[in-house]
Amino acid sequence: MAHIFLVYAADDHTFVSQLAVQLQQRGLDVWPVPDPLAVERGAPPDPPDRDRAFADASHILGIFSPEALASGHVQERCSAALEAGKH
């Protein structure tokens, strides 16, 4: 199934959560839908099945805040998306 994979910095989890809900309300399949409290509980920014979801995603949506641009995690995901030819 086609879906949008979100790439973002942990500091942006509140905004990304709201964005994901808005996209879902418009009928789009979005993954992951971040839990705004997960980061506060010490959860990693990506759930454990992220690699599979990333590979299966038809589109990658990067949230490029100043924190995201400084994040090695976000840079790695964006590079992987480019290398994989993702939209």
PDB file of C-alpha atoms in Angstrom:
ATOM      1  CA  MET A   1       0.000   0.000   0.000  1.00  0.00           C
ATOM      2  CA  ALA A   2       1.276   3.469  -0.858  1.00  0.00           C
ATOM      3  CA  HIS A   3       1.992   5.663   2.082  1.00  0.00           C
ATOM      4  CA  ILE A   4       3.901   8.699   3.293  1.00  0.00           C
ATOM      5  CA  PHE A   5       6.871   8.163   5.594  1.00  0.00           C
ATOM      6  CA  LEU A   6       7.653  11.132   7.854  1.00  0.00           C
ATOM      7  CA  VAL A   7      11.260  12.122   8.559  1.00  0.00           C
ATOM      8  CA  TYR A   8      11.681  14.595  11.402  1.00  0.00           C
ATOM      9  CA  ALA A   9      13.754  15.546  14.432  1.00  0.00           C
ATOM     10  CA  ALA A  10      12.543  14.496  17.862  1.00  0.00           C
ATOM     11  CA  ASP A  11      12.178  18.172  18.825  1.00  0.00           C
ATOM     12  CA  ASP A  12       9.500  18.526  16.141  1.00  0.00           C
ATOM     13  CA  HIS A  13       7.290  15.692  17.392  1.00  0.00           C
ATOM     14  CA  THR A  14       4.373  17.943  18.410  1.00  0.00           C
ATOM     15  CA  PHE A  15       4.182  19.684  15.029  1.00  0.00           C
ATOM     16  CA  VAL A  16       4.654  16.414  13.128  1.00  0.00           C
ATOM     17  CA  SER A  17       1.920  14.743  15.150  1.00  0.00           C
ATOM     18  CA  GLN A  18      -0.513  17.506  14.213  1.00  0.00           C
ATOM     19  CA  LEU A  19       0.590  17.349  10.571  1.00  0.00           C
ATOM     20  CA  ALA A  20       0.112  13.563  10.453  1.00  0.00           C
ATOM     21  CA  VAL A  21      -3.418  13.869  11.812  1.00  0.00           C
ATOM     22  CA  GLN A  22      -4.248  16.546   9.227  1.00  0.00           C
ATOM     23  CA  LEU A  23      -2.897  14.374   6.399  1.00  0.00           C
ATOM     24  CA  GLN A  24      -4.843  11.351   7.636  1.00  0.00           C
ATOM     25  CA  GLN A  25      -8.020  13.405   7.801  1.00  0.00           C
ATOM     26  CA  ARG A  26      -7.490  14.069   4.106  1.00  0.00           C
ATOM     27  CA  GLY A  27      -7.364  10.343   3.397  1.00  0.00           C
ATOM     28  CA  LEU A  28      -3.604   9.822   3.234  1.00  0.00           C
ATOM     29  CA  ASP A  29      -1.815   6.864   4.826  1.00  0.00           C
ATOM     30  CA  VAL A  30       0.916   8.345   7.038  1.00  0.00           C
ATOM     31  CA  TRP A  31       3.613   6.537   9.015  1.00  0.00           C
ATOM     32  CA  PRO A  32       4.704   6.983  11.675  1.00  0.00           C
ATOM     33  CA  VAL A  33       2.078   9.020  13.415  1.00  0.00           C
ATOM     34  CA  PRO A  34       4.190  10.260  16.297  1.00  0.00           C
ATOM     35  CA  ASP A  35       2.997  10.106  19.857  1.00  0.00           C
ATOM     36  CA  PRO A  36       3.730  13.581  21.282  1.00  0.00           C
ATOM     37  CA  LEU A  37       4.474  12.034  24.689  1.00  0.00           C
ATOM     38  CA  ALA A  38       6.765   9.270  23.373  1.00  0.00           C
ATOM     39  CA  VAL A  39       9.870  11.441  23.306  1.00  0.00           C
ATOM     40  CA  GLU A  40       9.202  12.578  26.856  1.00  0.00           C
ATOM     41  CA  ARG A  41       9.033   8.907  27.864  1.00  0.00           C
ATOM     42  CA  GLY A  42      12.394   8.296  26.217  1.00  0.00           C
ATOM     43  CA  ALA A  43      11.102   6.496  23.118  1.00  0.00           C
ATOM     44  CA  PRO A  44      13.311   6.606  20.014  1.00  0.00           C
ATOM     45  CA  PRO A  45      12.248   9.009  17.253  1.00  0.00           C
ATOM     46  CA  ASP A  46      11.472   6.056  14.952  1.00  0.00           C
ATOM     47  CA  PRO A  47       9.516   2.934  15.923  1.00  0.00           C
ATOM     48  CA  PRO A  48      11.305  -0.435  15.581  1.00  0.00           C
ATOM     49  CA  ASP A  49       9.668  -1.345  12.248  1.00  0.00           C
ATOM     50  CA  ARG A  50      10.800   1.902  10.623  1.00  0.00           C
ATOM     51  CA  ASP A  51      13.136   0.291   8.074  1.00  0.00           C
ATOM     52  CA  ARG A  52      10.351  -1.823   6.605  1.00  0.00           C
ATOM     53  CA  ALA A  53       7.946   1.130   6.514  1.00  0.00           C
ATOM     54  CA  PHE A  54      10.628   3.310   4.926  1.00  0.00           C
ATOM     55  CA  ALA A  55      11.279   0.707   2.216  1.00  0.00           C
ATOM     56  CA  ASP A  56       7.554   0.319   1.534  1.00  0.00           C
ATOM     57  CA  ALA A  57       6.780   4.051   1.457  1.00  0.00           C
ATOM     58  CA  SER A  58       5.801   5.594  -1.840  1.00  0.00           C
ATOM     59  CA  HIS A  59       6.653   9.111  -0.631  1.00  0.00           C
ATOM     60  CA  ILE A  60       9.019  10.569   1.959  1.00  0.00           C
ATOM     61  CA  LEU A  61       8.056  13.823   3.670  1.00  0.00           C
ATOM     62  CA  GLY A  62      10.892  15.596   5.447  1.00  0.00           C
ATOM     63  CA  ILE A  63      10.212  18.215   8.090  1.00  0.00           C
ATOM     64  CA  PHE A  64      13.229  20.514   7.849  1.00  0.00           C
ATOM     65  CA  SER A  65      13.331  22.615  10.986  1.00  0.00           C
ATOM     66  CA  PRO A  66      16.681  23.938  12.250  1.00  0.00           C
ATOM     67  CA  GLU A  67      16.785  20.955  14.639  1.00  0.00           C
ATOM     68  CA  ALA A  68      16.145  18.520  11.787  1.00  0.00           C
ATOM     69  CA  LEU A  69      18.883  20.050   9.636  1.00  0.00           C
ATOM     70  CA  ALA A  70      21.333  19.524  12.502  1.00  0.00           C
ATOM     71  CA  SER A  71      20.192  15.933  13.084  1.00  0.00           C
ATOM     72  CA  GLY A  72      22.355  13.111  11.768  1.00  0.00           C
ATOM     73  CA  HIS A  73      19.298  10.853  11.898  1.00  0.00           C
ATOM     74  CA  VAL A  74      17.326  13.114   9.547  1.00  0.00           C
ATOM     75  CA  GLN A  75      20.299  13.543   7.212  1.00  0.00           C
ATOM     76  CA  GLU A  76      20.761   9.763   6.981  1.00  0.00           C
ATOM     77  CA  ARG A  77      17.064   9.207   6.192  1.00  0.00           C
ATOM     78  CA  CYS A  78      17.062  11.916   3.533  1.00  0.00           C
ATOM     79  CA  SER A  79      20.177  10.483   1.888  1.00  0.00           C
ATOM     80  CA  ALA A  80      18.605   7.024   1.907  1.00  0.00           C
ATOM     81  CA  ALA A  81      15.416   8.420   0.346  1.00  0.00           C
ATOM     82  CA  LEU A  82      17.397  10.065  -2.453  1.00  0.00           C
ATOM     83  CA  GLU A  83      19.424   6.919  -3.074  1.00  0.00           C
ATOM     84  CA  ALA A  84      16.240   4.842  -3.207  1.00  0.00           C
ATOM     85  CA  GLY A  85      14.616   7.241  -5.682  1.00  0.00           C
ATOM     86  CA  LYS A  86      11.699   7.982  -3.368  1.00  0.00           C
ATOM     87  CA  HIS A  87       9.289  10.797  -4.192  1.00  0.00           C
TER      88      HIS A  87
END
